[in-house]
mmCIF file of C-alpha atoms in Angstrom:
data_model
loop_
_atom_site.group_PDB
_atom_site.id
_atom_site.type_symbol
_atom_site.label_atom_id
_atom_site.label_comp_id
_atom_site.label_asym_id
_atom_site.label_seq_id
_atom_site.Cartn_x
_atom_site.Cartn_y
_atom_site.Cartn_z
ATOM 1 C CA UNK I 1 0.000 0.000 0.000
ATOM 2 C CA UNK I 2 1.455 3.371 -0.995
ATOM 3 C CA UNK I 3 2.205 5.784 1.822
ATOM 4 C CA UNK I 4 1.281 9.408 2.217
ATOM 5 C CA UNK I 5 2.782 11.511 -0.536
ATOM 6 C CA UNK I 6 3.461 15.216 -0.449
ATOM 7 C CA UNK I 7 4.390 17.530 -3.275
ATOM 8 C CA UNK I 8 6.555 19.352 -3.778
ATOM 9 C CA UNK I 9 9.279 18.124 -1.431
ATOM 10 C CA UNK I 10 11.168 21.406 -1.475
ATOM 11 C CA UNK I 11 10.052 24.920 -2.200
ATOM 12 C CA UNK I 12 11.704 28.329 -2.115
ATOM 13 C CA UNK I 13 9.540 31.434 -2.106
ATOM 14 C CA UNK I 14 9.995 35.109 -1.303
ATOM 15 C CA UNK I 15 8.161 37.183 1.227
ATOM 16 C CA UNK I 16 4.694 38.249 0.156
ATOM 17 C CA UNK I 17 4.158 35.348 -2.220
ATOM 18 C CA UNK I 18 1.676 32.577 -1.681
ATOM 19 C CA UNK I 19 2.190 28.833 -1.806
ATOM 20 C CA UNK I 20 0.068 25.718 -2.190
ATOM 21 C CA UNK I 21 1.175 22.357 -0.857
ATOM 22 C CA UNK I 22 -0.438 19.078 -1.773
ATOM 23 C CA UNK I 23 -1.007 15.852 0.134
ATOM 24 C CA UNK I 24 -2.295 12.497 -1.077
ATOM 25 C CA UNK I 25 -3.350 10.251 1.820
ATOM 26 C CA UNK I 26 -3.113 6.503 2.020
ATOM 27 C CA UNK I 27 -5.932 4.851 0.097
ATOM 28 C CA UNK I 28 -8.990 4.470 2.329
ATOM 29 C CA UNK I 29 -7.882 7.151 4.781
ATOM 30 C CA UNK I 30 -10.396 9.941 5.104
ATOM 31 C CA UNK I 31 -8.808 12.119 7.762
ATOM 32 C CA UNK I 32 -5.954 14.398 6.758
ATOM 33 C CA UNK I 33 -4.112 16.592 9.252
ATOM 34 C CA UNK I 34 -1.429 19.189 8.631
ATOM 35 C CA UNK I 35 1.430 20.150 10.936
ATOM 36 C CA UNK I 36 4.188 22.711 10.864
ATOM 37 C CA UNK I 37 7.576 21.723 12.228
ATOM 38 C CA UNK I 38 10.133 24.351 13.162
ATOM 39 C CA UNK I 39 13.269 24.013 15.316
ATOM 40 C CA UNK I 40 11.918 26.366 17.965
ATOM 41 C CA UNK I 41 8.271 25.273 18.125
ATOM 42 C CA UNK I 42 8.378 21.573 17.356
ATOM 43 C CA UNK I 43 5.374 20.025 15.617
ATOM 44 C CA UNK I 44 2.386 22.334 15.674
ATOM 45 C CA UNK I 45 -1.084 21.317 14.504
ATOM 46 C CA UNK I 46 -2.502 23.414 11.682
ATOM 47 C CA UNK I 47 -5.831 21.798 10.782
ATOM 48 C CA UNK I 48 -7.620 18.525 10.151
ATOM 49 C CA UNK I 49 -10.004 17.659 7.341
ATOM 50 C CA UNK I 50 -12.463 14.805 7.283
ATOM 51 C CA UNK I 51 -14.885 14.143 4.453
ATOM 52 C CA UNK I 52 -14.070 17.513 2.861
ATOM 53 C CA UNK I 53 -14.874 19.429 6.068
ATOM 54 C CA UNK I 54 -12.457 21.129 8.416
ATOM 55 C CA UNK I 55 -12.951 19.326 11.701
ATOM 56 C CA UNK I 56 -10.203 20.875 13.818
ATOM 57 C CA UNK I 57 -8.102 24.010 13.601
ATOM 58 C CA UNK I 58 -4.908 25.050 15.343
ATOM 59 C CA UNK I 59 -3.770 28.479 16.448
ATOM 60 C CA UNK I 60 -2.461 29.827 13.180
ATOM 61 C CA UNK I 61 -3.407 33.066 11.416
ATOM 62 C CA UNK I 62 -5.950 33.146 8.626
ATOM 63 C CA UNK I 63 -3.130 33.251 6.067
ATOM 64 C CA UNK I 64 -3.015 29.488 6.528
ATOM 65 C CA UNK I 65 -5.896 27.676 4.911
ATOM 66 C CA UNK I 66 -6.670 24.277 3.524
ATOM 67 C CA UNK I 67 -9.191 22.145 1.795
ATOM 68 C CA UNK I 68 -9.948 18.531 1.072
ATOM 69 C CA UNK I 69 -11.309 17.030 -2.096
ATOM 70 C CA UNK I 70 -13.794 14.213 -2.551
ATOM 71 C CA UNK I 71 -10.941 11.724 -3.096
ATOM 72 C CA UNK I 72 -9.520 12.759 0.317
ATOM 73 C CA UNK I 73 -6.542 14.531 -1.238
ATOM 74 C CA UNK I 74 -5.783 17.763 0.568
ATOM 75 C CA UNK I 75 -4.082 21.040 -0.116
ATOM 76 C CA UNK I 76 -2.903 23.756 2.197
ATOM 77 C CA UNK I 77 -2.295 27.322 1.167
ATOM 78 C CA UNK I 78 -0.244 30.022 2.807
ATOM 79 C CA UNK I 79 -0.780 33.550 1.554
ATOM 80 C CA UNK I 80 1.438 36.601 2.034
ATOM 81 C CA UNK I 81 4.412 34.525 3.099
ATOM 82 C CA UNK I 82 6.576 35.703 5.986
ATOM 83 C CA UNK I 83 10.127 34.685 6.867
ATOM 84 C CA UNK I 84 8.782 32.879 9.907
ATOM 85 C CA UNK I 85 6.750 30.557 7.697
ATOM 86 C CA UNK I 86 9.946 28.743 6.741
ATOM 87 C CA UNK I 87 9.378 25.255 8.076
ATOM 88 C CA UNK I 88 8.756 21.626 7.292
ATOM 89 C CA UNK I 89 5.066 21.100 6.562
ATOM 90 C CA UNK I 90 3.869 17.611 7.326
ATOM 91 C CA UNK I 91 0.683 15.958 6.251
ATOM 92 C CA UNK I 92 -0.737 12.926 8.036
ATOM 93 C CA UNK I 93 -3.637 10.667 7.186
ATOM 94 C CA UNK I 94 -5.584 8.137 9.189
ATOM 95 C CA UNK I 95 -8.497 5.768 9.027
ATOM 96 C CA UNK I 96 -11.817 6.937 10.439
ATOM 97 C CA UNK I 97 -10.864 5.104 13.604
ATOM 98 C CA UNK I 98 -8.528 5.266 15.385
ATOM 99 C CA UNK I 99 -8.004 8.624 13.726
ATOM 100 C CA UNK I 100 -5.224 9.608 16.063
ATOM 101 C CA UNK I 101 -2.873 6.876 14.819
ATOM 102 C CA UNK I 102 -1.673 8.995 11.993
ATOM 103 C CA UNK I 103 0.617 8.133 9.137
ATOM 104 C CA UNK I 104 2.875 10.950 8.039
ATOM 105 C CA UNK I 105 4.235 11.915 4.669
ATOM 106 C CA UNK I 106 7.859 13.008 4.190
ATOM 107 C CA UNK I 107 6.930 16.686 4.350
ATOM 108 C CA UNK I 108 7.454 19.754 2.209
ATOM 109 C CA UNK I 109 10.422 21.910 3.176
ATOM 110 C CA UNK I 110 9.399 25.544 2.584
ATOM 111 C CA UNK I 111 12.027 28.257 2.640
ATOM 112 C CA UNK I 112 10.914 31.876 2.556
ATOM 113 C CA UNK I 113 13.569 34.395 1.533
ATOM 114 C CA UNK U 1 0.989 26.636 26.880
ATOM 115 C CA UNK U 2 3.028 23.492 26.272
ATOM 116 C CA UNK U 3 0.605 20.735 27.217
ATOM 117 C CA UNK U 4 3.014 17.938 26.317
ATOM 118 C CA UNK U 5 6.626 18.349 27.375
ATOM 119 C CA UNK U 6 9.792 16.454 26.700
ATOM 120 C CA UNK U 7 12.338 18.116 28.904
ATOM 121 C CA UNK U 8 15.385 16.263 27.630
ATOM 122 C CA UNK U 9 16.381 17.486 24.167
ATOM 123 C CA UNK U 10 18.885 14.680 23.735
ATOM 124 C CA UNK U 11 19.947 11.316 25.092
ATOM 125 C CA UNK U 12 22.985 9.190 24.325
ATOM 126 C CA UNK U 13 23.215 5.494 25.221
ATOM 127 C CA UNK U 14 25.455 2.574 24.384
ATOM 128 C CA UNK U 15 24.256 -0.160 22.070
ATOM 129 C CA UNK U 16 22.620 -2.979 23.992
ATOM 130 C CA UNK U 17 21.704 -0.806 26.969
ATOM 131 C CA UNK U 18 18.296 0.567 27.876
ATOM 132 C CA UNK U 19 17.061 3.903 26.510
ATOM 133 C CA UNK U 20 14.466 5.741 28.576
ATOM 134 C CA UNK U 21 12.690 8.689 27.042
ATOM 135 C CA UNK U 22 10.421 10.783 29.229
ATOM 136 C CA UNK U 23 7.327 12.848 28.598
ATOM 137 C CA UNK U 24 5.141 14.935 30.899
ATOM 138 C CA UNK U 25 1.714 16.361 30.244
ATOM 139 C CA UNK U 26 -0.398 18.976 31.958
ATOM 140 C CA UNK U 27 -3.888 18.320 30.589
ATOM 141 C CA UNK U 28 -5.637 15.750 32.767
ATOM 142 C CA UNK U 29 -8.237 15.249 30.013
ATOM 143 C CA UNK U 30 -5.693 13.457 27.824
ATOM 144 C CA UNK U 31 -6.641 9.783 27.771
ATOM 145 C CA UNK U 32 -4.465 8.384 24.996
ATOM 146 C CA UNK U 33 -0.814 8.814 24.187
ATOM 147 C CA UNK U 34 1.366 7.970 21.233
ATOM 148 C CA UNK U 35 5.077 7.822 20.526
ATOM 149 C CA UNK U 36 6.486 8.646 17.133
ATOM 150 C CA UNK U 37 9.987 8.231 15.763
ATOM 151 C CA UNK U 38 11.444 10.562 13.160
ATOM 152 C CA UNK U 39 14.511 10.145 10.993
ATOM 153 C CA UNK U 40 15.989 13.142 9.131
ATOM 154 C CA UNK U 41 14.253 13.943 5.849
ATOM 155 C CA UNK U 42 11.335 11.629 6.710
ATOM 156 C CA UNK U 43 7.982 12.144 8.349
ATOM 157 C CA UNK U 44 7.341 10.768 11.851
ATOM 158 C CA UNK U 45 6.384 7.103 12.044
ATOM 159 C CA UNK U 46 4.022 5.706 14.651
ATOM 160 C CA UNK U 47 5.798 3.553 17.216
ATOM 161 C CA UNK U 48 3.530 2.614 20.086
ATOM 162 C CA UNK U 49 0.540 3.951 21.983
ATOM 163 C CA UNK U 50 -1.122 3.590 25.355
ATOM 164 C CA UNK U 51 -4.607 4.219 26.636
ATOM 165 C CA UNK U 52 -5.116 5.808 30.029
ATOM 166 C CA UNK U 53 -6.911 2.669 31.222
ATOM 167 C CA UNK U 54 -3.552 0.904 31.123
ATOM 168 C CA UNK U 55 -0.271 1.647 32.813
ATOM 169 C CA UNK U 56 1.938 -0.347 30.462
ATOM 170 C CA UNK U 57 1.989 -1.380 26.835
ATOM 171 C CA UNK U 58 4.671 -3.497 25.259
ATOM 172 C CA UNK U 59 5.616 -4.141 21.638
ATOM 173 C CA UNK U 60 8.827 -6.041 21.103
ATOM 174 C CA UNK U 61 11.762 -3.966 22.322
ATOM 175 C CA UNK U 62 9.511 -0.978 23.041
ATOM 176 C CA UNK U 63 7.518 -0.490 26.225
ATOM 177 C CA UNK U 64 5.563 2.566 27.244
ATOM 178 C CA UNK U 65 4.697 3.223 30.868
ATOM 179 C CA UNK U 66 2.004 5.629 32.014
ATOM 180 C CA UNK U 67 1.771 7.185 35.466
ATOM 181 C CA UNK U 68 -1.501 9.096 35.474
ATOM 182 C CA UNK U 69 -1.130 10.533 38.961
ATOM 183 C CA UNK U 70 2.199 12.076 37.978
ATOM 184 C CA UNK U 71 1.018 12.926 34.457
ATOM 185 C CA UNK U 72 4.120 11.235 33.179
ATOM 186 C CA UNK U 73 4.900 8.635 30.555
ATOM 187 C CA UNK U 74 8.099 7.033 29.452
ATOM 188 C CA UNK U 75 9.287 4.974 26.519
ATOM 189 C CA UNK U 76 11.768 2.197 27.209
ATOM 190 C CA UNK U 77 13.822 0.662 24.421
ATOM 191 C CA UNK U 78 15.595 -2.556 25.351
ATOM 192 C CA UNK U 79 18.090 -3.384 23.991
ATOM 193 C CA UNK U 80 18.941 -0.188 22.164
ATOM 194 C CA UNK U 81 20.320 -0.507 18.648
ATOM 195 C CA UNK U 82 22.164 2.014 16.456
ATOM 196 C CA UNK U 83 19.180 2.040 14.096
ATOM 197 C CA UNK U 84 17.084 3.458 16.931
ATOM 198 C CA UNK U 85 18.993 6.731 16.655
ATOM 199 C CA UNK U 86 16.287 9.242 15.756
ATOM 200 C CA UNK U 87 14.102 11.966 17.227
ATOM 201 C CA UNK U 88 11.303 10.636 19.428
ATOM 202 C CA UNK U 89 8.084 12.545 19.983
ATOM 203 C CA UNK U 90 5.333 11.848 22.432
ATOM 204 C CA UNK U 91 1.883 13.074 21.497
ATOM 205 C CA UNK U 92 -1.672 13.190 22.795
ATOM 206 C CA UNK U 93 -4.972 13.685 20.948
ATOM 207 C CA UNK U 94 -6.551 16.968 21.904
ATOM 208 C CA UNK U 95 -10.280 17.208 22.396
ATOM 209 C CA UNK U 96 -12.993 14.667 22.876
ATOM 210 C CA UNK U 97 -13.876 11.859 20.555
ATOM 211 C CA UNK U 98 -11.922 10.563 17.640
ATOM 212 C CA UNK U 99 -9.834 13.631 16.913
ATOM 213 C CA UNK U 100 -7.091 13.985 14.344
ATOM 214 C CA UNK U 101 -5.502 16.833 16.289
ATOM 215 C CA UNK U 102 -2.348 15.662 18.018
ATOM 216 C CA UNK U 103 -0.404 17.756 20.508
ATOM 217 C CA UNK U 104 3.289 16.912 20.280
ATOM 218 C CA UNK U 105 6.152 17.314 22.677
ATOM 219 C CA UNK U 106 9.323 19.047 21.530
ATOM 220 C CA UNK U 107 11.078 15.770 20.837
ATOM 221 C CA UNK U 108 14.133 13.996 22.230
ATOM 222 C CA UNK U 109 17.057 13.121 19.986
ATOM 223 C CA UNK U 110 18.320 9.656 20.817
ATOM 224 C CA UNK U 111 21.813 8.611 19.815
ATOM 225 C CA UNK U 112 22.734 4.958 20.231
ATOM 226 C CA UNK U 113 26.475 4.434 20.034
ATOM 227 C CA UNK U 114 27.870 1.169 18.652
#
């Protein structure tokens, strides 16, 4: 069974630009969660989507948004990029239950210059 | 507010010895805990979990202990192997029900020396 895939793996953007990251969950997984990992803050929860609906949201500004499609694939978007948005963005998917045993993709390394 | 804390950023042990990684939590509503392992350039991989109705869960070389009164859990790896060298995160689901929102600790980097 294929794992969680994320594209692109690496991305370099400049301040003020916007970016869209993509995540394809494991087949049959309907929950997709996104996390930001930085050296200072560790892994921070961004949001979770289940059946195309945002079910949970972390404490991030509105510049961070996401969506989920009918095939469970998910995208996250960051608008008006800031230097502090440089991080590893991880996507995780899980079965409907237990949803908290999540399977992570390799991440997208975003660098904002 | 760091609800899940791993106070030791790093740990170094000799191959064959026991590795003990610690995790503390502040939210008494947490009733399930997970440990993840992360290698560089890879996403975290699920290792082992424990429900609050248990105080111990074992899977091969990995055992997790939960002390609810102390709000403390630990991961024991016996015997430690060089391939265990990685960053270890403890995590807890936040909120009621079957939530996909995990709260992670800061991680502990384990180095197992041959």
